[in-house]
Tab-separated table of C-alpha atoms in Angstrom:
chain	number	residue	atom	x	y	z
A	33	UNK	CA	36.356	-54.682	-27.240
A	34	UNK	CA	32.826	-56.506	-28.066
A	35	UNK	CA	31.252	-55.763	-24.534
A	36	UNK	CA	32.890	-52.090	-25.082
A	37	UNK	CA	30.703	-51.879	-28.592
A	38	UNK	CA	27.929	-53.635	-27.108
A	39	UNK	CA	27.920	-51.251	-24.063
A	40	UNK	CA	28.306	-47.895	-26.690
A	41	UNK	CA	25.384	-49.234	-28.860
A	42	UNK	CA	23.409	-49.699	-25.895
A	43	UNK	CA	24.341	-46.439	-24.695
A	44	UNK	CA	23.434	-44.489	-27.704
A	45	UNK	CA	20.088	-46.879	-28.080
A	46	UNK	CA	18.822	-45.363	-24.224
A	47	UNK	CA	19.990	-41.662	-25.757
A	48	UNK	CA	18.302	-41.740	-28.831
A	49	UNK	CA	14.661	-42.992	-27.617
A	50	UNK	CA	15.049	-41.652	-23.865
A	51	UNK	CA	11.616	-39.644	-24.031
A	52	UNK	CA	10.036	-42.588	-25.200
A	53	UNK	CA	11.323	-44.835	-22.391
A	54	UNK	CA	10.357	-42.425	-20.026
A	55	UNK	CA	7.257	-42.064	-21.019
A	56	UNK	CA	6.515	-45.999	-21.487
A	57	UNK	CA	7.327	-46.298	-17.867
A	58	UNK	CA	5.451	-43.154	-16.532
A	59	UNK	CA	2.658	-44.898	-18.105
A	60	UNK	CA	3.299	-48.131	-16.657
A	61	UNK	CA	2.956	-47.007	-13.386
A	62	UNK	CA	-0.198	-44.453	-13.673
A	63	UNK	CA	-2.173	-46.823	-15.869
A	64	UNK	CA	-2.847	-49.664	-12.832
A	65	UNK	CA	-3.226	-46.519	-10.405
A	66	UNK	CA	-5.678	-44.499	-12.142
A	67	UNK	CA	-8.591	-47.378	-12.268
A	68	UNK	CA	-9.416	-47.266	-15.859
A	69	UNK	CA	-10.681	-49.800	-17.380
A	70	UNK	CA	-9.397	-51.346	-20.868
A	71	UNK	CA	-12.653	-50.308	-22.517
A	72	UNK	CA	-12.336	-46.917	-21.393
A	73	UNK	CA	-8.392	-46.409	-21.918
A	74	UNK	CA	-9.203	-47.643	-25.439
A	75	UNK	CA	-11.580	-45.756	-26.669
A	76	UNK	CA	-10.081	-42.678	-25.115
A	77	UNK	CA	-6.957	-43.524	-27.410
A	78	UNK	CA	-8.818	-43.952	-30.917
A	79	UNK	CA	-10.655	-40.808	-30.212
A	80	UNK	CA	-7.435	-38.463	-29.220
A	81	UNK	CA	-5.626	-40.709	-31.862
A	82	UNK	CA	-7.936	-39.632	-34.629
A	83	UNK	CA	-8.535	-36.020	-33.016
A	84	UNK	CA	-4.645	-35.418	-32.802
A	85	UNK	CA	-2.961	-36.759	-35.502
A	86	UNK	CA	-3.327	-34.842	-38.852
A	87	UNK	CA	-2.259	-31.934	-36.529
A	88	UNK	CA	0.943	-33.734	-35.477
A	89	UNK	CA	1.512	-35.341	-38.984
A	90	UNK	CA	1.397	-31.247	-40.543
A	91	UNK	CA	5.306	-31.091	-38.561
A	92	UNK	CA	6.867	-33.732	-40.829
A	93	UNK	CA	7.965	-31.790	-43.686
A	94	UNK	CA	9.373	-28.608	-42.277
A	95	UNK	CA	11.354	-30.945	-40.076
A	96	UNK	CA	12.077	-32.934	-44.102
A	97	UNK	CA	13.420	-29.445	-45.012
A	98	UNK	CA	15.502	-29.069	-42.181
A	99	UNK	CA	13.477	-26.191	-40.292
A	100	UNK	CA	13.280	-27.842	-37.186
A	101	UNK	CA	9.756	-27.778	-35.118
A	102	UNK	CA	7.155	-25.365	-36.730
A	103	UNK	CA	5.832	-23.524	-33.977
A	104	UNK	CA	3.922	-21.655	-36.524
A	105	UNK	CA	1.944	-24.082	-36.773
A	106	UNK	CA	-0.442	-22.026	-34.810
A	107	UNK	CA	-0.809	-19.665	-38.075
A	108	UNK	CA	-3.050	-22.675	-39.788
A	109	UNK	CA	-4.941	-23.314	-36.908
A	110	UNK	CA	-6.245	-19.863	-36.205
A	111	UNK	CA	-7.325	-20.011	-40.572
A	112	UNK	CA	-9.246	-22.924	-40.043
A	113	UNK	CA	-10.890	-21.237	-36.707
A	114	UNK	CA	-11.746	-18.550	-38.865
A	115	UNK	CA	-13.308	-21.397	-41.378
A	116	UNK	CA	-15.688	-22.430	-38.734
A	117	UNK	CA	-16.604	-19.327	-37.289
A	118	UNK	CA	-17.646	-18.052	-40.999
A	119	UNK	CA	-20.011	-22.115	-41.551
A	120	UNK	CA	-21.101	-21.390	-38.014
A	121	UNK	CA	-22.577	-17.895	-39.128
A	122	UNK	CA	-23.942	-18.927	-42.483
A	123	UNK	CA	-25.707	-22.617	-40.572
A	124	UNK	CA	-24.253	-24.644	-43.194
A	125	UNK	CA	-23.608	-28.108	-41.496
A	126	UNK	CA	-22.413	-31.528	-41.596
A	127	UNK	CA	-19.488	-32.692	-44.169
A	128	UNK	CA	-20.581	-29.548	-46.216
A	129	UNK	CA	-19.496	-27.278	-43.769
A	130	UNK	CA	-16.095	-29.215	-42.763
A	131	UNK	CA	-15.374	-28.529	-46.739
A	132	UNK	CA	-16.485	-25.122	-46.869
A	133	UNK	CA	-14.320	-24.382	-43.534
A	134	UNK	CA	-11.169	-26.021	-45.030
A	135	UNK	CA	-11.395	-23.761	-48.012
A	136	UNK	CA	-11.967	-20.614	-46.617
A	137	UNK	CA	-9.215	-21.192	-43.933
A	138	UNK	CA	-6.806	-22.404	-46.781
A	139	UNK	CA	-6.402	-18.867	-48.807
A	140	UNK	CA	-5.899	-17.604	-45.338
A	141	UNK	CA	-3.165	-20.306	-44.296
A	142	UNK	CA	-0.910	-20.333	-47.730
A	143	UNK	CA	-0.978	-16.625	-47.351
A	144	UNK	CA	0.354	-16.821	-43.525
A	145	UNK	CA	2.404	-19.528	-44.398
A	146	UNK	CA	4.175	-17.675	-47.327
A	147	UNK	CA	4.560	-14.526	-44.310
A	148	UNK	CA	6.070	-16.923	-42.342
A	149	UNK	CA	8.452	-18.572	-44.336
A	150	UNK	CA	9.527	-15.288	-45.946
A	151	UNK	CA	10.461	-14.508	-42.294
A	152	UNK	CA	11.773	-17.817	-41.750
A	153	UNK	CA	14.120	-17.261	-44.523
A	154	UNK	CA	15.927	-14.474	-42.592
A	155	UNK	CA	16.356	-16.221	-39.557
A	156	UNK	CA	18.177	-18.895	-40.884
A	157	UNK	CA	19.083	-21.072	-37.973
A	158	UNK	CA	16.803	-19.801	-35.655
A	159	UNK	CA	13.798	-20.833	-36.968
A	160	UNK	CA	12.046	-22.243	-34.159
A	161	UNK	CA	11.916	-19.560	-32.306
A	162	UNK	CA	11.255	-17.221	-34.372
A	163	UNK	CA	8.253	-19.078	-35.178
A	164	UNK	CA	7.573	-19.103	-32.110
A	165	UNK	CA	7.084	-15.571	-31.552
A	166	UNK	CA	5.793	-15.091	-35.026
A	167	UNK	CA	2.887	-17.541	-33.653
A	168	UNK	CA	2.103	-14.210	-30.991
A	169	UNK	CA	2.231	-11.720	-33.449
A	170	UNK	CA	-0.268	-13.134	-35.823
A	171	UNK	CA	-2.536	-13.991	-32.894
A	172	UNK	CA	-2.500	-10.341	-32.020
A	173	UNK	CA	-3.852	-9.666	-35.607
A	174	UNK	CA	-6.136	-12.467	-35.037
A	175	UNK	CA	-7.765	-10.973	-31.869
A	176	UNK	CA	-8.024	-7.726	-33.714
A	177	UNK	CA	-10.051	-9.502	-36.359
A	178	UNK	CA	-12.145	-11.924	-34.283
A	179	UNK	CA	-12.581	-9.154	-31.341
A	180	UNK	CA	-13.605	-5.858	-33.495
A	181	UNK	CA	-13.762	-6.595	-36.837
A	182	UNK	CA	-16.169	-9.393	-36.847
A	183	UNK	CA	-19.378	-8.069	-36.469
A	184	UNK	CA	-18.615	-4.341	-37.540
A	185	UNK	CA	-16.612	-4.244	-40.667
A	186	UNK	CA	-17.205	-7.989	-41.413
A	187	UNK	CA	-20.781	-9.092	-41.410
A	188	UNK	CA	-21.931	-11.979	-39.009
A	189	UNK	CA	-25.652	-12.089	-39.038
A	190	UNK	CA	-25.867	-14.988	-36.415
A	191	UNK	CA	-26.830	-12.806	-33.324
A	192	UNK	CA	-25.667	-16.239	-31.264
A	193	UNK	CA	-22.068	-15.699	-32.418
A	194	UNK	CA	-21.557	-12.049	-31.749
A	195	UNK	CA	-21.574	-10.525	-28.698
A	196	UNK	CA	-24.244	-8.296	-26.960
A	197	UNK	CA	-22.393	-5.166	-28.126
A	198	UNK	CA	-23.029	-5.642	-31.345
A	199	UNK	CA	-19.813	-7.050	-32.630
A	200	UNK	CA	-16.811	-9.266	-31.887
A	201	UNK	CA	-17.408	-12.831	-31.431
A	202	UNK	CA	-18.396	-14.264	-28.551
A	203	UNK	CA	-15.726	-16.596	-26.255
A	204	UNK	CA	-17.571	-20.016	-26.934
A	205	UNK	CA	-19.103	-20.982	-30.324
A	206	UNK	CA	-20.925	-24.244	-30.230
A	207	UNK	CA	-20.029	-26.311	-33.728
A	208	UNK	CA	-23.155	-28.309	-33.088
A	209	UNK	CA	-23.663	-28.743	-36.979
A	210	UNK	CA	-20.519	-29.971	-37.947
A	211	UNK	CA	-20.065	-31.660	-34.195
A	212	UNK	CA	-18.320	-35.202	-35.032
A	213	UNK	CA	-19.788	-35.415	-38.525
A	214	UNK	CA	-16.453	-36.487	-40.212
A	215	UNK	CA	-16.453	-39.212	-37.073
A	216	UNK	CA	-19.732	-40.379	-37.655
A	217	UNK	CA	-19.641	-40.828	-41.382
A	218	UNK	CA	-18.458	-44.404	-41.689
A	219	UNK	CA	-18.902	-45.341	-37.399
A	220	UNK	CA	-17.354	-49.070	-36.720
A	221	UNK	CA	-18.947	-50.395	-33.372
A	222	UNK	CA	-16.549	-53.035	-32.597
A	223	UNK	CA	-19.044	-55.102	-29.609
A	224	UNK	CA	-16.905	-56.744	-27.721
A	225	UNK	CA	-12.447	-58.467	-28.179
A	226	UNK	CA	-9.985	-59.354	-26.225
A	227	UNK	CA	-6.790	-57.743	-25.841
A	228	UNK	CA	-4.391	-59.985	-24.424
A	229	UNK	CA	-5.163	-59.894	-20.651
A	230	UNK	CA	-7.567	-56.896	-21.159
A	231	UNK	CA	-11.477	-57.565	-21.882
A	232	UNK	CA	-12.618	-54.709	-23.996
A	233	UNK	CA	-16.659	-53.535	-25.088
A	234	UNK	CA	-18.375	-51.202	-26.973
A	235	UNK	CA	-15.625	-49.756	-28.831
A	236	UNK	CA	-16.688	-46.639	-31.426
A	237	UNK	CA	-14.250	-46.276	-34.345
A	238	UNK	CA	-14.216	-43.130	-36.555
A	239	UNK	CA	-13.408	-44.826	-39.992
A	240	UNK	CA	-13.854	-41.620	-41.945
A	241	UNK	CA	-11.132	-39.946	-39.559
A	242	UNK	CA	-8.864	-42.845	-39.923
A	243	UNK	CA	-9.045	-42.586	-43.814
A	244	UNK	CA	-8.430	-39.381	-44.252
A	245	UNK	CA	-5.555	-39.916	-41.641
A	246	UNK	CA	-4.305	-42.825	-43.551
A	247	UNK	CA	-4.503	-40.392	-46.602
A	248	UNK	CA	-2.249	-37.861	-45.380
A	249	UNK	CA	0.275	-40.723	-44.620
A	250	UNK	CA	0.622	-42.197	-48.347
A	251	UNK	CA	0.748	-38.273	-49.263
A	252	UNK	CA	3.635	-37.792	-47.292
A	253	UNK	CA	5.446	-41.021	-48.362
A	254	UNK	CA	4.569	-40.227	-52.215
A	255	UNK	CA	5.886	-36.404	-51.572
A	256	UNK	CA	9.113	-37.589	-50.017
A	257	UNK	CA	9.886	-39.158	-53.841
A	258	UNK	CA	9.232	-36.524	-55.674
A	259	UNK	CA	11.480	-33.621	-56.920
A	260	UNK	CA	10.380	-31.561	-54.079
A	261	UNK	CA	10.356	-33.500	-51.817
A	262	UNK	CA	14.398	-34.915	-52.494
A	263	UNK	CA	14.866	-31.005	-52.584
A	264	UNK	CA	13.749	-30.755	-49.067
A	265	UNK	CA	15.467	-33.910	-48.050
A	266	UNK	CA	18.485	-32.225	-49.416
A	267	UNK	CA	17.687	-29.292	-47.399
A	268	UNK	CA	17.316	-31.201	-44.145
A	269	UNK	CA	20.884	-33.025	-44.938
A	270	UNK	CA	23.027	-29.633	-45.535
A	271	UNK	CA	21.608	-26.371	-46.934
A	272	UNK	CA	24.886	-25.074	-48.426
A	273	UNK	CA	25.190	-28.515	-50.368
A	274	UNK	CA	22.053	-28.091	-51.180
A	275	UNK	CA	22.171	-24.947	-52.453
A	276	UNK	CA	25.970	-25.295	-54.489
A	277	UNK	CA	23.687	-28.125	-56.306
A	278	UNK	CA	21.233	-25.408	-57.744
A	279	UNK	CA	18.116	-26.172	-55.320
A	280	UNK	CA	16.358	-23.021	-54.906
A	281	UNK	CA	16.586	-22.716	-50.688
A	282	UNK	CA	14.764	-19.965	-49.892
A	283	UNK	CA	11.571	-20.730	-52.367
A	284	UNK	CA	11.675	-24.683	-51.111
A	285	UNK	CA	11.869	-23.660	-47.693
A	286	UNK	CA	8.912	-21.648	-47.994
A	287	UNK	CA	6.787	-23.897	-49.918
A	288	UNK	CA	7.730	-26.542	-46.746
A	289	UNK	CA	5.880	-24.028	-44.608
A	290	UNK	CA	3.105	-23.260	-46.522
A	291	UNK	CA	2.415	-26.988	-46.693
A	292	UNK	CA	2.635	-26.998	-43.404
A	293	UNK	CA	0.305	-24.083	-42.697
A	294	UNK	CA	-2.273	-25.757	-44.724
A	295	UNK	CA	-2.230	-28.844	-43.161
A	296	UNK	CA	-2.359	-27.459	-39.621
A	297	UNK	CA	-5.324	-25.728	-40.690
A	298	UNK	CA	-7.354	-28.766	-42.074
A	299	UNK	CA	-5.962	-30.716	-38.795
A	300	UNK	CA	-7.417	-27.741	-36.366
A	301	UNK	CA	-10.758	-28.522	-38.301
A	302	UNK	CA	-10.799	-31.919	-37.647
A	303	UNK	CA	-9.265	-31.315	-34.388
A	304	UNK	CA	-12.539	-28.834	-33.615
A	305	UNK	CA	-15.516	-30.761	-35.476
A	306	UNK	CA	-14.216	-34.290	-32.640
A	307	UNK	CA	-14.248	-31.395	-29.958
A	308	UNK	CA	-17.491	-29.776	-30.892
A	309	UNK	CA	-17.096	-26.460	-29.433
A	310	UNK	CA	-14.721	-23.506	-30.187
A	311	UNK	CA	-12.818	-21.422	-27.930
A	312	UNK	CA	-12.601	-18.238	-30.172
A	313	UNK	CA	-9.763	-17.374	-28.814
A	314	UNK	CA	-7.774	-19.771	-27.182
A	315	UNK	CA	-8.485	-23.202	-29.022
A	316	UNK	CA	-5.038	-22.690	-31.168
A	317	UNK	CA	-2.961	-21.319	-28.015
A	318	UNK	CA	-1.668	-24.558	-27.352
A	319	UNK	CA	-2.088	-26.678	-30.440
A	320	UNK	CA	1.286	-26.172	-31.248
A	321	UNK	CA	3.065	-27.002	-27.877
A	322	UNK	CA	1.084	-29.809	-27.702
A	323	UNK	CA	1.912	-31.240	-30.969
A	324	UNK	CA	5.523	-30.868	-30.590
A	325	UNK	CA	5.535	-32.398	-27.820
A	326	UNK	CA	3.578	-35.553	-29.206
A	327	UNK	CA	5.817	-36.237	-32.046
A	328	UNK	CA	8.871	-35.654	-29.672
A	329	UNK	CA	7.415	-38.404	-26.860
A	330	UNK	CA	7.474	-40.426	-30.352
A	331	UNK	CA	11.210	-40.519	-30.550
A	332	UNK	CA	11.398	-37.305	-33.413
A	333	UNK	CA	13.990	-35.003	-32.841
A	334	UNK	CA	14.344	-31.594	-34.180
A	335	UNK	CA	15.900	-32.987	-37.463
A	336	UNK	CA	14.624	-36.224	-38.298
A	337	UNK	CA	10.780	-37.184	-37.737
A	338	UNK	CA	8.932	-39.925	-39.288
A	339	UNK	CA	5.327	-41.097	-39.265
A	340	UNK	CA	6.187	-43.807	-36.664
A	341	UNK	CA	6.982	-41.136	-34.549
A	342	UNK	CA	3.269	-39.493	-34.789
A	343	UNK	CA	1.678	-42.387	-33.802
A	344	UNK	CA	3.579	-43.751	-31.038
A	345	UNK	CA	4.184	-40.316	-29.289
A	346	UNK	CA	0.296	-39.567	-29.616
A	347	UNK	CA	-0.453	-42.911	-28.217
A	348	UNK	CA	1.819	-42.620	-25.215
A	349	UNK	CA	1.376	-38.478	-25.070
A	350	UNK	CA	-2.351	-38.672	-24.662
A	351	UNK	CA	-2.355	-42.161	-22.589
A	352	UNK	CA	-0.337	-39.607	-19.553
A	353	UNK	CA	-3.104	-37.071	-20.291
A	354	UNK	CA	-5.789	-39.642	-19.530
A	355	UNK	CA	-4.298	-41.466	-16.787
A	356	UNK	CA	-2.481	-38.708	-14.801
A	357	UNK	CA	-4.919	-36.818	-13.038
A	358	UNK	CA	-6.637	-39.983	-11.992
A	359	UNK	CA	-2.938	-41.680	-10.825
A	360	UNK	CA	-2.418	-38.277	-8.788
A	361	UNK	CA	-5.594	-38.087	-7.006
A	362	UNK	CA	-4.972	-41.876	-6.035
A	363	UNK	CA	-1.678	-41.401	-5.208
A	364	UNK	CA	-1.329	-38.062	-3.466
A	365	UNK	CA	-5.186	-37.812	-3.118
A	366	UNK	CA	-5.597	-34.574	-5.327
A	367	UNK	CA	-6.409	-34.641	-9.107
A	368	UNK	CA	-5.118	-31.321	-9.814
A	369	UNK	CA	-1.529	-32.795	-9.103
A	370	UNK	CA	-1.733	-35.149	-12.020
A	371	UNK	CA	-3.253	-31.513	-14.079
A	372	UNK	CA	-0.351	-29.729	-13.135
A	373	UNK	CA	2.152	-32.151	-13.485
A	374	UNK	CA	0.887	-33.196	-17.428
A	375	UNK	CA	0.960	-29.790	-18.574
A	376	UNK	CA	4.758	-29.817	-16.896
A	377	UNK	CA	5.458	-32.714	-18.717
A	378	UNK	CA	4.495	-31.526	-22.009
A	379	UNK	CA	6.769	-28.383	-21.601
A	380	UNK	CA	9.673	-30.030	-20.116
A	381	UNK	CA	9.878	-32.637	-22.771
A	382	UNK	CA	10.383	-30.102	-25.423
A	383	UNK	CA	13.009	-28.644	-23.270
A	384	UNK	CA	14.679	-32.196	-22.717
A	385	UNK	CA	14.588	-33.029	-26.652
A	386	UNK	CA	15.978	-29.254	-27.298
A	387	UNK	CA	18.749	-30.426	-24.763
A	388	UNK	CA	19.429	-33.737	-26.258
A	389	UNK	CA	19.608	-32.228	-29.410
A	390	UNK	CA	21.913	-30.099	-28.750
A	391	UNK	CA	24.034	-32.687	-27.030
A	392	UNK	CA	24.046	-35.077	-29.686
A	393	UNK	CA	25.252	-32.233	-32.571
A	394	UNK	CA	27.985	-30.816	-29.627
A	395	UNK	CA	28.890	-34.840	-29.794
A	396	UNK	CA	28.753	-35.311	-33.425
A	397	UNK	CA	31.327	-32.011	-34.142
A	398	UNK	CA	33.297	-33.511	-32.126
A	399	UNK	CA	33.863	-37.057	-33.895
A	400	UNK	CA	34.059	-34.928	-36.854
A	401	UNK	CA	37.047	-33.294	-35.735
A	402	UNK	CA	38.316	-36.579	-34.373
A	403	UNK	CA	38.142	-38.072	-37.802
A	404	UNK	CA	39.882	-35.279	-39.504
A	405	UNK	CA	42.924	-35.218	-37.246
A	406	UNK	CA	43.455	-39.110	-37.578
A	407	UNK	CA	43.963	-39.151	-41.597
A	408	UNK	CA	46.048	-35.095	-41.363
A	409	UNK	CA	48.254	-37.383	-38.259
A	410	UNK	CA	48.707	-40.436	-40.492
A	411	UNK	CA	50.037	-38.326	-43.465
A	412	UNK	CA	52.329	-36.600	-41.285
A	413	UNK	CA	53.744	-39.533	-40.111
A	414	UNK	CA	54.170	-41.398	-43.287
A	415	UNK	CA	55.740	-37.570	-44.517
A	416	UNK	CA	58.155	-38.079	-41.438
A	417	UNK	CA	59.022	-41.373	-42.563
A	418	UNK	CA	59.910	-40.960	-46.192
A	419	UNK	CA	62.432	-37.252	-44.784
């Protein structure tokens, strides 16, 4: 009976963090094939590490509110693209313009977040897909802004930015004003450590990113204690519980994905300002995907998430990225392999977690069932008696 418990715990330990294993032990085998060294593997990290994870952390609390994986996400990031194109046009640089970008893009983002969770609302159980497609609607409207409007009906002056026809903007904007000026405003040179077996040098660290990113974190822990934020918990546990105990659903789901919105938005600025160029219109086509399936590598699942999560899935996420085309072009002697087979990675994980997911609730009805027959056999068996 012991080695049956121990062999069920064990079991269900593998199940619950299989992405993570998986991914610990692609990573164990690309890392010594792709050449890197420690210095370079490490500094690679920090920088995707502080370029990655505000975006990643903006998921927790529509997950909290039990609305799954916000693939709307995309919503906030094309408001904060729209920040930076407008600080790009008017030359207004450094932490000034990061500011000014995060609140023109956040009108923008709490009024495509309330859109979205207003459609959210009547797709109750569906909600990641809908957002999903939501995400291509709204980018339509963003094109249609960005492509015609910009330039004709709204003014950009910046001849750089607009194309030769006189308006739309152009496919590449370079942010060379706000480039890596929230990185650079408290810079950490670390000159040389050692890291167990590893030698490392030279290693840049972007304080002011890691502050703001430490920020967010005590935010989220505070919000989780406060009335809202036990609402959303609520939410997350059961929604008609929720709602029998006079929590307003509908209004608390939406303010989860406003919040969310927002976030995104100020995470696809500091996202852009690390990256230092834009890609008018295709820098927020895959923010979402890719920050999905970050926090899932982490261990999240579609209904629980937790900062631990963000870290360790951008850590071990981004470590494939960096290793894997240089492990395929040693192993198979083309680079492109390791391309192609990242970018399948980060779709089939979301497909495995949606998978596993849907396994483990199948599972858990089950034992639920189990444990109502057992009590409704018992009394009919002490009612037998008694006859």
């Amino acid at each position: 009976m012991t080695q049956s418990r121990i062999a069920q715990k064990l079991f269900r330990l593998i199940t619950d963090n299989a992405v993570p294993i998986i991914f610990i032990i692609i990573s164990a085998v690309a890392i010594p094939l792709s050449g890197f060294s420690a210095t370079y593997l490490v500094q690679e990290l920090l920088t995707r590490i502080g370029r990655n994870s505000f975006l990643i952390l903006s998921l927790l609390i529509p997950i909290m509110a039990g609305m799954g994986l916000n693939f709307g996400m995309v919503l906030g990031a094309m408001a904060g693209q729209i920040g930076l194109i407008f600080i790009s046009d008017w030359a207004i640089v450094g932490i000034h313009g990061i500011v000014l970008a995060m609140i023109i893009g956040t009108p923008i983002s709490v009024a495509l977040g309330l859109l979205c969770g207003n459609v959210l609302n009547r797709a109750k159980g569906q909600e990641m897909v809908t957002s999903y497609i939501l995400g291509f609607f709204i980018n339509g409207i963003y094109q249609l802004v960005v492509l015609y409007l910009m330039g004709g009906i709204i003014p950009i002056t910046d001849p750089i930015l607009v194309l030769s026809r006189g308006y739309g903007i152009r496919n590449s904007i370079n942010l060379l004003g706000v480039r890596t000026v929230l990185d650079r405003l408290f810079p950490v040179r670390i000159d040389s450590f050692t890291l167990g077996a590893f030698h490392v040098e030279n290693i840049s660290i972007p304080v002011a990113t890691y502050l703001v990113i430490a920020a967010f974190c005590f935010f989220i822990i505070w919000f989780r204690r406060t009335k809202l934020g036990q609402d959303m918990r609520a939410l997350g546990q059961d929604m008609a519980i929720a709602d029998s105990a006079g929590i307003p659903v509908n209004r608390t789901r939406v303010i989860a994905i406003v919040i969310s919105t927002v976030l995104a938005c100020y995470g696809q600025i500091i996202y852009l300002q690390n990256m230092g160029t834009l890609s008018t219109y295709s820098s927020h086509d895959q923010v979402g995907m890719f920050s999905i399936a970050a926090l899932l590598v982490g261990g999240a699942s579609v209904s629980r998430a937790g900062i631990g999560n963000v870290f360790l899935g951008v850590i071990l996420f981004h470590l494939m990225f960096i290793v894997a085309p240089a492990a395929g072009k040693e192993l198979i002697g083309e680079a492109q392999i390791g391309e192609f087979f990242r970018v399948f990675v980060s779709y089939g994980i979301i497909a495995l977690s949606l998978v596993l997911h849907a396994w483990k609730r199948h599972n858990e009805r089950i034992r639920a069932r189990r444990a109502l027959r057992i009590p409704a056999a018992g009394a009919a068996a002490s009612k037998e008696g008694t006859q």
